[in-house]
Coordinates of C-alpha atoms in Angstrom, one line a residue:
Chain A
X14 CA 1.3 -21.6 -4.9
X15 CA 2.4 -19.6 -2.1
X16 CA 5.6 -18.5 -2.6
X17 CA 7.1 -16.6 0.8
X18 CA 5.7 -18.7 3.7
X19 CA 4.9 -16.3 7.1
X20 CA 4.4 -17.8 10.6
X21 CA 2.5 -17.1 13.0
X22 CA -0.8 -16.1 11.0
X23 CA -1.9 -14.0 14.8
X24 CA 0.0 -13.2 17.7
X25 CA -1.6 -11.5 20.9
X26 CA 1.0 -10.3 23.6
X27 CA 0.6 -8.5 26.7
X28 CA 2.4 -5.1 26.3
X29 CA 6.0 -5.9 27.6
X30 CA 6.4 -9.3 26.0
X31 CA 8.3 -10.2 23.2
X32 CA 7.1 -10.9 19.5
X33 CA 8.3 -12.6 16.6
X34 CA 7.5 -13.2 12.7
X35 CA 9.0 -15.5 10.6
X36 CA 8.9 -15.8 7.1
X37 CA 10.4 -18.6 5.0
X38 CA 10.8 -19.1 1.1
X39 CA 11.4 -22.3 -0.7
X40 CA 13.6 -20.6 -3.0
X41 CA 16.9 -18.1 -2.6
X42 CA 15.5 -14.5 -2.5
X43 CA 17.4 -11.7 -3.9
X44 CA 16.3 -9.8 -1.0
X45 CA 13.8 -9.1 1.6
X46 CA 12.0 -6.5 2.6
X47 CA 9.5 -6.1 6.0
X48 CA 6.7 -3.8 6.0
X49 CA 3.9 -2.6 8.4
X50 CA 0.7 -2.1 8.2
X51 CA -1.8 -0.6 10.3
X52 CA -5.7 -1.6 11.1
X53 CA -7.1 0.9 8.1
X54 CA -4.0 1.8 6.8
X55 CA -1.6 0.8 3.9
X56 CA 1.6 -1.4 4.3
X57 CA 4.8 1.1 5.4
X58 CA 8.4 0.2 4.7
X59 CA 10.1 -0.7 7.8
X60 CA 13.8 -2.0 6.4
X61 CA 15.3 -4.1 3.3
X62 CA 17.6 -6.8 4.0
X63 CA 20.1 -7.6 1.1
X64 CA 23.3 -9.9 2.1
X65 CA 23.3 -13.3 3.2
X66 CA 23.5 -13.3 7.4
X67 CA 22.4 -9.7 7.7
X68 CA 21.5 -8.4 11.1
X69 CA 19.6 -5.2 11.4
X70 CA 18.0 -3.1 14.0
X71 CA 15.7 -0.2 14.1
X72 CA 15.3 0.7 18.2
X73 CA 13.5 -2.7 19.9
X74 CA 12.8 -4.0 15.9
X75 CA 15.6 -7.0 15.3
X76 CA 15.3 -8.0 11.6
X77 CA 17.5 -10.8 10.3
X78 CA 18.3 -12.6 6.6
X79 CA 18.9 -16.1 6.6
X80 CA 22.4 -17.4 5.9
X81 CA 21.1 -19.0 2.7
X82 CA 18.3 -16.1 1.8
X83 CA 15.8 -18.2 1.9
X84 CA 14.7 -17.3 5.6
X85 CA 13.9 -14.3 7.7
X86 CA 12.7 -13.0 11.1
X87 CA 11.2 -9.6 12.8
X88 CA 11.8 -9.3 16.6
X89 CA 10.5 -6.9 18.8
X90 CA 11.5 -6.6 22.1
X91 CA 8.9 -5.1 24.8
X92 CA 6.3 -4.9 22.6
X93 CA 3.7 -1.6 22.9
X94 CA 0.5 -0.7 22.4
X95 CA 1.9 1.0 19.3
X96 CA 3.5 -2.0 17.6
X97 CA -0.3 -2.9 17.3
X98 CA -0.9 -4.0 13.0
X99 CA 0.3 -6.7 10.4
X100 CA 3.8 -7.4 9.9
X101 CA 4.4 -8.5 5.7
X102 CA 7.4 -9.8 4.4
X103 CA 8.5 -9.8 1.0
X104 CA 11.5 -10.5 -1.0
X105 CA 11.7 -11.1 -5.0
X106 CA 13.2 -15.0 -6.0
X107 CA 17.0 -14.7 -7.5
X108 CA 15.4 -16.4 -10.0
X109 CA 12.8 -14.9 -11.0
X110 CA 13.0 -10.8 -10.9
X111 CA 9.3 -9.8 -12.5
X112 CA 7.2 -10.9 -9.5
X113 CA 7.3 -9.5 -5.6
X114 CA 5.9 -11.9 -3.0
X115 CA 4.5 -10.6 0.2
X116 CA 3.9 -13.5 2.7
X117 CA 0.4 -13.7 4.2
X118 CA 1.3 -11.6 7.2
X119 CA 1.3 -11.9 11.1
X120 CA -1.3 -9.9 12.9
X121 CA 0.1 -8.6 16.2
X122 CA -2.0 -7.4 18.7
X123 CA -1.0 -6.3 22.4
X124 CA -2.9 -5.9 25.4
X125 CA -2.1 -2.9 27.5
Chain B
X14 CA 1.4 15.2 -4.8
X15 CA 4.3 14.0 -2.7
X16 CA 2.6 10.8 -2.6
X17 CA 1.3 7.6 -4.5
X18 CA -2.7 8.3 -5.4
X19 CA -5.3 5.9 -6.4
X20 CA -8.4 6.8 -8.1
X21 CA -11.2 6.2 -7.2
X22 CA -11.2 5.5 -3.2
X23 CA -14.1 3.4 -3.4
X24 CA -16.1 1.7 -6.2
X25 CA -19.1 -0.1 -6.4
X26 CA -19.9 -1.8 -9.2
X27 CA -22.6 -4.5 -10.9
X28 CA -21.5 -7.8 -11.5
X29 CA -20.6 -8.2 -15.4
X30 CA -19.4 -3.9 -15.6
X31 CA -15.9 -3.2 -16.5
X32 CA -14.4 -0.8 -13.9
X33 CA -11.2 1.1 -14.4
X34 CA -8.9 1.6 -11.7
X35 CA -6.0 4.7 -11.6
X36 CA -2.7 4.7 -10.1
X37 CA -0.3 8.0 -9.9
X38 CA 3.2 7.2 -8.8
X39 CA 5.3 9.3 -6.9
X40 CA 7.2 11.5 -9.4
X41 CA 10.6 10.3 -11.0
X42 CA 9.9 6.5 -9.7
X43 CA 10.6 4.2 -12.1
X44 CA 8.6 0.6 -11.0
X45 CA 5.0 0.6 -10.4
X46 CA 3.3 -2.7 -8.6
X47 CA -0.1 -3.5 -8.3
X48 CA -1.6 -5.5 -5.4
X49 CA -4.9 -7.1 -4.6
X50 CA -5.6 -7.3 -0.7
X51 CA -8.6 -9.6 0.0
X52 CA -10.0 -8.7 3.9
X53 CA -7.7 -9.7 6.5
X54 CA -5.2 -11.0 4.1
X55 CA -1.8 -10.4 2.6
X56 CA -0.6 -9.0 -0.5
X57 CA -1.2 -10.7 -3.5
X58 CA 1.0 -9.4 -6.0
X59 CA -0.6 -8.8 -9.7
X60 CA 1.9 -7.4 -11.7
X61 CA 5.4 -5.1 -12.1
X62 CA 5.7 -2.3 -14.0
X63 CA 9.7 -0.9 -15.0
X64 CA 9.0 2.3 -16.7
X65 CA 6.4 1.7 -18.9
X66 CA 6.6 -2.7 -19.3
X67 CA 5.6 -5.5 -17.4
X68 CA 8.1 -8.3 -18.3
X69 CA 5.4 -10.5 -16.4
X70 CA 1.9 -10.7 -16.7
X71 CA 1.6 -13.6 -15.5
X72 CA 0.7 -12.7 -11.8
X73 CA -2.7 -11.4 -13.1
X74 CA -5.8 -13.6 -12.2
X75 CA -7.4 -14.2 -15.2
X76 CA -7.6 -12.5 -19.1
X77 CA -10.3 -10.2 -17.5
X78 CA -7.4 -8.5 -16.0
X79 CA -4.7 -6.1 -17.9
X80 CA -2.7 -2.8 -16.6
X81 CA -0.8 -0.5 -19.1
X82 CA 1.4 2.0 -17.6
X83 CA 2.1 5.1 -20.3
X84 CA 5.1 7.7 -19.9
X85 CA 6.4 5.9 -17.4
X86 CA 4.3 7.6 -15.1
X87 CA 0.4 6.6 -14.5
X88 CA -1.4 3.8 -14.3
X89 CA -4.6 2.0 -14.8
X90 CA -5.7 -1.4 -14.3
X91 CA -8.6 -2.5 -16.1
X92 CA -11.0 -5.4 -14.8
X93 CA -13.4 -6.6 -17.5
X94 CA -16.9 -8.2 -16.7
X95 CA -16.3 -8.0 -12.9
X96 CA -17.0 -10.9 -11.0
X97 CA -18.1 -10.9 -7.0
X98 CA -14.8 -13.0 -6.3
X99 CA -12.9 -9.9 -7.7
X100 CA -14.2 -7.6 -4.8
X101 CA -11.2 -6.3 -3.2
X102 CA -8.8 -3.9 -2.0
X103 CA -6.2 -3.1 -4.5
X104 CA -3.1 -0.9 -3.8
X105 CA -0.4 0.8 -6.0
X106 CA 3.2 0.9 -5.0
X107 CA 5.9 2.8 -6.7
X108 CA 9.3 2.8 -5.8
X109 CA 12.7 3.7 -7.8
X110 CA 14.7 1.2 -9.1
X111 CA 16.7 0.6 -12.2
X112 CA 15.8 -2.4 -14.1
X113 CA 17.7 -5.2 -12.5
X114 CA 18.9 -2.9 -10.1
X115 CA 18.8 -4.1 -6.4
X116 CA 15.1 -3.2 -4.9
X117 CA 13.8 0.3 -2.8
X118 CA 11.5 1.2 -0.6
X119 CA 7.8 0.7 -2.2
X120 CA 5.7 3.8 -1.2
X121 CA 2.2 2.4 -1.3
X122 CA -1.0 4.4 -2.3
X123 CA -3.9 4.3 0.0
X124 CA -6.0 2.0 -2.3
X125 CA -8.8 1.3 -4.3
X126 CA -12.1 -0.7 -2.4
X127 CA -13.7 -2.5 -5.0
X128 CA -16.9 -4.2 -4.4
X129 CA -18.7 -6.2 -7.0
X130 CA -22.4 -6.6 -6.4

């Protein structure tokens, strides 16, 4: 069964507005990592997320790690055009470190 | 290459062929990962290489599936008897870590299309 649970499967935005992802596990992760991935393209590493509470940013990207690892969210704030593509999660279970779970994605599209 | 590559790009293939897919890891990186990316969706994750073993096969689909990974270094997955259902994008991902060693950045290859007629 699905392992890393990612809401919202779409999102459409009108350039300016604010997006988020959110991705949710039934069981403690290790970690989590967030990648991008554009129409055509391959996923790309955006950031890795390790301790328990952690806050990141990358410029108007706002990633955050759930208290007890088993949650996480991406943020952007004032979307663009270029933030256009799939956001992916994926973390490996503390309990089990021979498997890597992407969640299902959230496709993000924004209207100029 | 300073890259992950994936031979071939595209393959079409007859329903009940074995096809033979090729993955070459960026140079030096110790895990390898295999993905299968079905149209519009996410990542389903096949199976981990750490140098040259897979302590889990267990992500594979079915027996008509296996990967070997030699000199730590390439890799090939194998699908046997192809089936229509295993039509498919599948990506490569290699990335250093030490086994048990917290995880890195997985630099992905541009993928294999596979479609089974």
């Amino acid at each position: 069964g699905q392992q890393v649970m990612q809401i919202p499967q779409y999102q459409h935005v009108q350039e300016g507005e604010d997006f988020t992802t959110y991705c949710n596990s039934s069981t403690t992760l290790s970690n989590i990592q967030w990648y991008k991935q554009r129409p055509g393209g391959h996923p790309v590493f955006l950031i890795q997320l390790v301790k328990s509470g952690e806050v990141k940013k990358q410029k108007r990207l706002t990633f955050q790690f759930g208290e007890a690892k088993k949650n996480s969210s991406l943020h952007i704030t004032a979307t663009q055009t270029t933030d256009v593509g799939t956001y992916f999660c994926a973390g490996r279970l503390a309990n089990n470190f021979n498997k890597f779970y992407f969640g299902s994605g959230t496709k993000l599209n924004v209207k100029p | 290459g300073a890259g992950v590559s994936q031979s071939p790009s595209n393959k079409v293939t007859e329903k009940g062929k074995d096809v033979e897919l090729r993955c070459d890891p960026i140079s030096g990186h110790t895990a390898l990962y295999w993905y299968r990316q079905s149209l519009g969706q996410g990542l389903e994750f096949l199976i981990y290489f750490q140098g040259n073993s897979a302590p889990d096969k267990s992500g594979l689909p079915s027996d008509r599936f296996s990967a070997e990974r030699t000199g730590g270094s390439v890799s090939t997955l194998t699908i046997q008897r192809t089936q229509q259902e295993d039509s498919a994008v599948y990506l490569c991902a290699s990335s250093f870590r030490l086994s048990g060693g917290p995880d890195n950045e997985q630099f992905f290859g541009p993928g294999t299309r596979l479609t089974v007629l």
